[in-house]
């Protein structure tokens, strides 16, 4: 049995850590983009500052993505489900999928999970299915063994 409140807490904690890391990296590159205007600026310093600014912008995007993911997880209803829908934890083979927010693989309660969004192609194949049903995805037949 999956404790979905623990699953939600784990997803929130991992995403908060992702957000903190993105912010820390953003700040580091942003500080590298600042030039001391009281001294002459060499060409290589200018180029390095511009590169740091570009990298900071990329990490700013990651920070915004993590922030949006955090908000989506917080709003997701993790209540019990009997069909594949947002907030469901679905067991297929030896893997668990959490429907609603895309994440990397993570471990919770000794099981491996991966989050998928409703935009994921596999979700279209699974949507509305119940425990025991099968669906075809990329030429493979997938059997849903459990839904929480």
JSON list of C-alpha atoms in Angstrom, two decimals:
[
{"chain": "A", "resi": 1, "resn": "UNK", "atom": "CA", "xyz": [0.00, 0.00, 0.00]},
{"chain": "A", "resi": 2, "resn": "UNK", "atom": "CA", "xyz": [1.29, 3.45, -0.91]},
{"chain": "A", "resi": 3, "resn": "UNK", "atom": "CA", "xyz": [1.00, 6.29, 1.60]},
{"chain": "A", "resi": 4, "resn": "UNK", "atom": "CA", "xyz": [0.13, 9.07, -0.82]},
{"chain": "A", "resi": 5, "resn": "UNK", "atom": "CA", "xyz": [0.59, 11.83, 1.76]},
{"chain": "A", "resi": 6, "resn": "UNK", "atom": "CA", "xyz": [4.18, 10.63, 2.14]},
{"chain": "A", "resi": 7, "resn": "UNK", "atom": "CA", "xyz": [4.49, 10.45, -1.65]},
{"chain": "A", "resi": 8, "resn": "UNK", "atom": "CA", "xyz": [3.27, 14.05, -1.96]},
{"chain": "A", "resi": 9, "resn": "UNK", "atom": "CA", "xyz": [5.63, 15.21, 0.80]},
{"chain": "A", "resi": 10, "resn": "UNK", "atom": "CA", "xyz": [8.55, 13.48, -0.93]},
{"chain": "A", "resi": 11, "resn": "UNK", "atom": "CA", "xyz": [7.72, 15.07, -4.28]},
{"chain": "A", "resi": 12, "resn": "UNK", "atom": "CA", "xyz": [7.42, 18.49, -2.64]},
{"chain": "A", "resi": 13, "resn": "UNK", "atom": "CA", "xyz": [10.73, 18.10, -0.78]},
{"chain": "A", "resi": 14, "resn": "UNK", "atom": "CA", "xyz": [12.59, 16.98, -3.91]},
{"chain": "A", "resi": 15, "resn": "UNK", "atom": "CA", "xyz": [11.16, 19.84, -5.94]},
{"chain": "A", "resi": 16, "resn": "UNK", "atom": "CA", "xyz": [11.98, 22.36, -3.19]},
{"chain": "A", "resi": 17, "resn": "UNK", "atom": "CA", "xyz": [15.57, 21.08, -3.25]},
{"chain": "A", "resi": 18, "resn": "UNK", "atom": "CA", "xyz": [15.60, 21.40, -7.05]},
{"chain": "A", "resi": 19, "resn": "UNK", "atom": "CA", "xyz": [14.32, 24.98, -6.74]},
{"chain": "A", "resi": 20, "resn": "UNK", "atom": "CA", "xyz": [16.94, 25.87, -4.11]},
{"chain": "A", "resi": 21, "resn": "UNK", "atom": "CA", "xyz": [19.74, 24.41, -6.24]},
{"chain": "A", "resi": 22, "resn": "UNK", "atom": "CA", "xyz": [18.55, 26.27, -9.35]},
{"chain": "A", "resi": 23, "resn": "UNK", "atom": "CA", "xyz": [18.39, 29.53, -7.36]},
{"chain": "A", "resi": 24, "resn": "UNK", "atom": "CA", "xyz": [21.85, 29.01, -5.88]},
{"chain": "A", "resi": 25, "resn": "UNK", "atom": "CA", "xyz": [23.35, 28.29, -9.31]},
{"chain": "A", "resi": 26, "resn": "UNK", "atom": "CA", "xyz": [21.51, 31.25, -10.83]},
{"chain": "A", "resi": 27, "resn": "UNK", "atom": "CA", "xyz": [22.92, 33.56, -8.15]},
{"chain": "A", "resi": 28, "resn": "UNK", "atom": "CA", "xyz": [26.44, 32.22, -8.70]},
{"chain": "A", "resi": 29, "resn": "UNK", "atom": "CA", "xyz": [26.36, 32.85, -12.45]},
{"chain": "A", "resi": 30, "resn": "UNK", "atom": "CA", "xyz": [24.63, 36.19, -11.99]},
{"chain": "A", "resi": 31, "resn": "UNK", "atom": "CA", "xyz": [27.42, 37.38, -9.68]},
{"chain": "A", "resi": 32, "resn": "UNK", "atom": "CA", "xyz": [29.93, 36.30, -12.35]},
{"chain": "A", "resi": 33, "resn": "UNK", "atom": "CA", "xyz": [28.12, 38.49, -14.86]},
{"chain": "A", "resi": 34, "resn": "UNK", "atom": "CA", "xyz": [28.67, 41.64, -12.81]},
{"chain": "A", "resi": 35, "resn": "UNK", "atom": "CA", "xyz": [31.69, 43.65, -13.85]},
{"chain": "A", "resi": 36, "resn": "UNK", "atom": "CA", "xyz": [33.51, 46.21, -11.73]},
{"chain": "A", "resi": 37, "resn": "UNK", "atom": "CA", "xyz": [32.90, 49.39, -13.74]},
{"chain": "A", "resi": 38, "resn": "UNK", "atom": "CA", "xyz": [35.44, 51.34, -11.66]},
{"chain": "A", "resi": 39, "resn": "UNK", "atom": "CA", "xyz": [38.30, 49.52, -13.46]},
{"chain": "A", "resi": 40, "resn": "UNK", "atom": "CA", "xyz": [39.09, 49.07, -17.15]},
{"chain": "A", "resi": 41, "resn": "UNK", "atom": "CA", "xyz": [37.33, 46.01, -18.57]},
{"chain": "A", "resi": 42, "resn": "UNK", "atom": "CA", "xyz": [39.33, 43.60, -20.68]},
{"chain": "A", "resi": 43, "resn": "UNK", "atom": "CA", "xyz": [37.72, 41.87, -23.67]},
{"chain": "A", "resi": 44, "resn": "UNK", "atom": "CA", "xyz": [38.02, 38.42, -22.08]},
{"chain": "A", "resi": 45, "resn": "UNK", "atom": "CA", "xyz": [36.39, 39.71, -18.88]},
{"chain": "A", "resi": 46, "resn": "UNK", "atom": "CA", "xyz": [33.51, 41.11, -20.93]},
{"chain": "A", "resi": 47, "resn": "UNK", "atom": "CA", "xyz": [33.11, 37.81, -22.81]},
{"chain": "A", "resi": 48, "resn": "UNK", "atom": "CA", "xyz": [33.20, 35.81, -19.57]},
{"chain": "A", "resi": 49, "resn": "UNK", "atom": "CA", "xyz": [30.62, 38.12, -17.99]},
{"chain": "A", "resi": 50, "resn": "UNK", "atom": "CA", "xyz": [28.34, 37.72, -21.01]},
{"chain": "A", "resi": 51, "resn": "UNK", "atom": "CA", "xyz": [28.69, 33.94, -20.83]},
{"chain": "A", "resi": 52, "resn": "UNK", "atom": "CA", "xyz": [27.88, 34.01, -17.12]},
{"chain": "A", "resi": 53, "resn": "UNK", "atom": "CA", "xyz": [24.81, 36.15, -17.87]},
{"chain": "A", "resi": 54, "resn": "UNK", "atom": "CA", "xyz": [23.63, 33.63, -20.48]},
{"chain": "A", "resi": 55, "resn": "UNK", "atom": "CA", "xyz": [24.09, 30.76, -18.03]},
{"chain": "A", "resi": 56, "resn": "UNK", "atom": "CA", "xyz": [22.32, 32.73, -15.29]},
{"chain": "A", "resi": 57, "resn": "UNK", "atom": "CA", "xyz": [19.38, 33.21, -17.65]},
{"chain": "A", "resi": 58, "resn": "UNK", "atom": "CA", "xyz": [19.23, 29.45, -18.30]},
{"chain": "A", "resi": 59, "resn": "UNK", "atom": "CA", "xyz": [19.21, 28.73, -14.57]},
{"chain": "A", "resi": 60, "resn": "UNK", "atom": "CA", "xyz": [16.60, 31.43, -14.05]},
{"chain": "A", "resi": 61, "resn": "UNK", "atom": "CA", "xyz": [14.40, 29.46, -16.47]},
{"chain": "A", "resi": 62, "resn": "UNK", "atom": "CA", "xyz": [15.06, 26.29, -14.44]},
{"chain": "A", "resi": 63, "resn": "UNK", "atom": "CA", "xyz": [14.17, 28.17, -11.28]},
{"chain": "A", "resi": 64, "resn": "UNK", "atom": "CA", "xyz": [10.85, 29.25, -12.78]},
{"chain": "A", "resi": 65, "resn": "UNK", "atom": "CA", "xyz": [10.13, 25.69, -13.98]},
{"chain": "A", "resi": 66, "resn": "UNK", "atom": "CA", "xyz": [10.85, 24.28, -10.52]},
{"chain": "A", "resi": 67, "resn": "UNK", "atom": "CA", "xyz": [8.66, 26.95, -8.94]},
{"chain": "A", "resi": 68, "resn": "UNK", "atom": "CA", "xyz": [5.79, 26.10, -11.31]},
{"chain": "A", "resi": 69, "resn": "UNK", "atom": "CA", "xyz": [6.27, 22.39, -10.62]},
{"chain": "A", "resi": 70, "resn": "UNK", "atom": "CA", "xyz": [6.17, 23.04, -6.88]},
{"chain": "A", "resi": 71, "resn": "UNK", "atom": "CA", "xyz": [2.88, 24.94, -7.24]},
{"chain": "A", "resi": 72, "resn": "UNK", "atom": "CA", "xyz": [1.42, 22.16, -9.41]},
{"chain": "A", "resi": 73, "resn": "UNK", "atom": "CA", "xyz": [2.34, 19.46, -6.87]},
{"chain": "A", "resi": 74, "resn": "UNK", "atom": "CA", "xyz": [0.88, 21.55, -4.04]},
{"chain": "A", "resi": 75, "resn": "UNK", "atom": "CA", "xyz": [-2.42, 21.89, -5.92]},
{"chain": "A", "resi": 76, "resn": "UNK", "atom": "CA", "xyz": [-2.61, 18.26, -7.05]},
{"chain": "A", "resi": 77, "resn": "UNK", "atom": "CA", "xyz": [-5.25, 16.15, -5.29]},
{"chain": "A", "resi": 78, "resn": "UNK", "atom": "CA", "xyz": [-3.48, 13.05, -4.00]},
{"chain": "A", "resi": 79, "resn": "UNK", "atom": "CA", "xyz": [-6.71, 11.45, -2.78]},
{"chain": "A", "resi": 80, "resn": "UNK", "atom": "CA", "xyz": [-7.52, 7.80, -3.53]},
{"chain": "A", "resi": 81, "resn": "UNK", "atom": "CA", "xyz": [-8.12, 6.93, -7.18]},
{"chain": "A", "resi": 82, "resn": "UNK", "atom": "CA", "xyz": [-9.62, 3.92, -8.91]},
{"chain": "A", "resi": 83, "resn": "UNK", "atom": "CA", "xyz": [-8.71, 5.04, -12.42]},
{"chain": "A", "resi": 84, "resn": "UNK", "atom": "CA", "xyz": [-5.72, 6.70, -14.06]},
{"chain": "A", "resi": 85, "resn": "UNK", "atom": "CA", "xyz": [-6.17, 10.45, -13.52]},
{"chain": "A", "resi": 86, "resn": "UNK", "atom": "CA", "xyz": [-4.14, 13.35, -12.09]},
{"chain": "A", "resi": 87, "resn": "UNK", "atom": "CA", "xyz": [-3.06, 12.55, -8.55]},
{"chain": "A", "resi": 88, "resn": "UNK", "atom": "CA", "xyz": [-3.03, 8.78, -9.12]},
{"chain": "A", "resi": 89, "resn": "UNK", "atom": "CA", "xyz": [-0.07, 6.54, -8.40]},
{"chain": "A", "resi": 90, "resn": "UNK", "atom": "CA", "xyz": [-0.13, 3.78, -11.01]},
{"chain": "A", "resi": 91, "resn": "UNK", "atom": "CA", "xyz": [1.85, 0.54, -10.90]},
{"chain": "A", "resi": 92, "resn": "UNK", "atom": "CA", "xyz": [2.86, -0.86, -14.27]},
{"chain": "A", "resi": 93, "resn": "UNK", "atom": "CA", "xyz": [5.19, -3.83, -14.05]},
{"chain": "A", "resi": 94, "resn": "UNK", "atom": "CA", "xyz": [7.72, -2.98, -11.35]},
{"chain": "A", "resi": 95, "resn": "UNK", "atom": "CA", "xyz": [7.48, 0.78, -11.89]},
{"chain": "A", "resi": 96, "resn": "UNK", "atom": "CA", "xyz": [5.18, 3.36, -10.32]},
{"chain": "A", "resi": 97, "resn": "UNK", "atom": "CA", "xyz": [4.02, 6.45, -12.18]},
{"chain": "A", "resi": 98, "resn": "UNK", "atom": "CA", "xyz": [2.64, 9.51, -10.40]},
{"chain": "A", "resi": 99, "resn": "UNK", "atom": "CA", "xyz": [0.22, 11.35, -12.66]},
{"chain": "A", "resi": 100, "resn": "UNK", "atom": "CA", "xyz": [0.20, 15.14, -12.73]},
{"chain": "A", "resi": 101, "resn": "UNK", "atom": "CA", "xyz": [3.74, 16.55, -12.71]},
{"chain": "A", "resi": 102, "resn": "UNK", "atom": "CA", "xyz": [6.80, 15.44, -14.64]},
{"chain": "A", "resi": 103, "resn": "UNK", "atom": "CA", "xyz": [9.74, 14.45, -12.41]},
{"chain": "A", "resi": 104, "resn": "UNK", "atom": "CA", "xyz": [12.87, 12.40, -12.60]},
{"chain": "A", "resi": 105, "resn": "UNK", "atom": "CA", "xyz": [12.94, 8.99, -10.97]},
{"chain": "A", "resi": 106, "resn": "UNK", "atom": "CA", "xyz": [12.86, 9.08, -7.18]},
{"chain": "A", "resi": 107, "resn": "UNK", "atom": "CA", "xyz": [12.48, 6.60, -4.33]},
{"chain": "A", "resi": 108, "resn": "UNK", "atom": "CA", "xyz": [9.67, 6.77, -1.79]},
{"chain": "A", "resi": 109, "resn": "UNK", "atom": "CA", "xyz": [8.77, 4.09, 0.75]},
{"chain": "A", "resi": 110, "resn": "UNK", "atom": "CA", "xyz": [11.33, 1.76, -0.85]},
{"chain": "A", "resi": 111, "resn": "UNK", "atom": "CA", "xyz": [9.69, 1.97, -4.30]},
{"chain": "A", "resi": 112, "resn": "UNK", "atom": "CA", "xyz": [10.88, 3.76, -7.43]},
{"chain": "A", "resi": 113, "resn": "UNK", "atom": "CA", "xyz": [8.54, 6.39, -8.84]},
{"chain": "A", "resi": 114, "resn": "UNK", "atom": "CA", "xyz": [8.58, 8.76, -11.77]},
{"chain": "A", "resi": 115, "resn": "UNK", "atom": "CA", "xyz": [6.19, 11.65, -12.25]},
{"chain": "A", "resi": 116, "resn": "UNK", "atom": "CA", "xyz": [4.49, 12.20, -15.59]},
{"chain": "A", "resi": 117, "resn": "UNK", "atom": "CA", "xyz": [2.45, 15.15, -16.73]},
{"chain": "A", "resi": 118, "resn": "UNK", "atom": "CA", "xyz": [-0.89, 14.98, -18.47]},
{"chain": "A", "resi": 119, "resn": "UNK", "atom": "CA", "xyz": [0.93, 16.13, -21.62]},
{"chain": "A", "resi": 120, "resn": "UNK", "atom": "CA", "xyz": [3.09, 12.97, -21.65]},
{"chain": "A", "resi": 121, "resn": "UNK", "atom": "CA", "xyz": [2.25, 10.58, -24.50]},
{"chain": "A", "resi": 122, "resn": "UNK", "atom": "CA", "xyz": [2.00, 7.64, -22.09]},
{"chain": "A", "resi": 123, "resn": "UNK", "atom": "CA", "xyz": [-0.71, 9.47, -20.14]},
{"chain": "A", "resi": 124, "resn": "UNK", "atom": "CA", "xyz": [-2.91, 9.58, -23.24]},
{"chain": "A", "resi": 125, "resn": "UNK", "atom": "CA", "xyz": [-2.65, 5.78, -23.44]},
{"chain": "A", "resi": 126, "resn": "UNK", "atom": "CA", "xyz": [-3.34, 5.30, -19.71]},
{"chain": "A", "resi": 127, "resn": "UNK", "atom": "CA", "xyz": [-6.00, 7.95, -19.05]},
{"chain": "A", "resi": 128, "resn": "UNK", "atom": "CA", "xyz": [-9.20, 6.55, -17.58]},
{"chain": "A", "resi": 129, "resn": "UNK", "atom": "CA", "xyz": [-7.92, 2.96, -17.32]},
{"chain": "A", "resi": 130, "resn": "UNK", "atom": "CA", "xyz": [-8.54, 0.95, -14.17]},
{"chain": "A", "resi": 131, "resn": "UNK", "atom": "CA", "xyz": [-6.57, -1.70, -12.33]},
{"chain": "A", "resi": 132, "resn": "UNK", "atom": "CA", "xyz": [-6.22, -4.88, -14.38]},
{"chain": "A", "resi": 133, "resn": "UNK", "atom": "CA", "xyz": [-6.72, -3.15, -17.73]},
{"chain": "A", "resi": 134, "resn": "UNK", "atom": "CA", "xyz": [-4.10, -2.99, -20.44]},
{"chain": "A", "resi": 135, "resn": "UNK", "atom": "CA", "xyz": [-3.15, -0.39, -23.01]},
{"chain": "A", "resi": 136, "resn": "UNK", "atom": "CA", "xyz": [-0.74, -0.23, -25.89]},
{"chain": "A", "resi": 137, "resn": "UNK", "atom": "CA", "xyz": [2.08, 2.27, -25.87]},
{"chain": "A", "resi": 138, "resn": "UNK", "atom": "CA", "xyz": [4.82, 2.41, -28.50]},
{"chain": "A", "resi": 139, "resn": "UNK", "atom": "CA", "xyz": [4.17, -1.14, -29.61]},
{"chain": "A", "resi": 140, "resn": "UNK", "atom": "CA", "xyz": [4.17, -2.60, -26.09]},
{"chain": "A", "resi": 141, "resn": "UNK", "atom": "CA", "xyz": [1.22, -3.83, -24.09]},
{"chain": "A", "resi": 142, "resn": "UNK", "atom": "CA", "xyz": [1.22, -2.34, -20.59]},
{"chain": "A", "resi": 143, "resn": "UNK", "atom": "CA", "xyz": [-0.84, -3.87, -17.79]},
{"chain": "A", "resi": 144, "resn": "UNK", "atom": "CA", "xyz": [-1.98, -1.68, -14.93]},
{"chain": "A", "resi": 145, "resn": "UNK", "atom": "CA", "xyz": [-1.60, -3.80, -11.83]},
{"chain": "A", "resi": 146, "resn": "UNK", "atom": "CA", "xyz": [-2.52, -1.23, -9.14]},
{"chain": "A", "resi": 147, "resn": "UNK", "atom": "CA", "xyz": [-3.88, 2.29, -8.84]},
{"chain": "A", "resi": 148, "resn": "UNK", "atom": "CA", "xyz": [-3.71, 4.35, -5.65]}
]
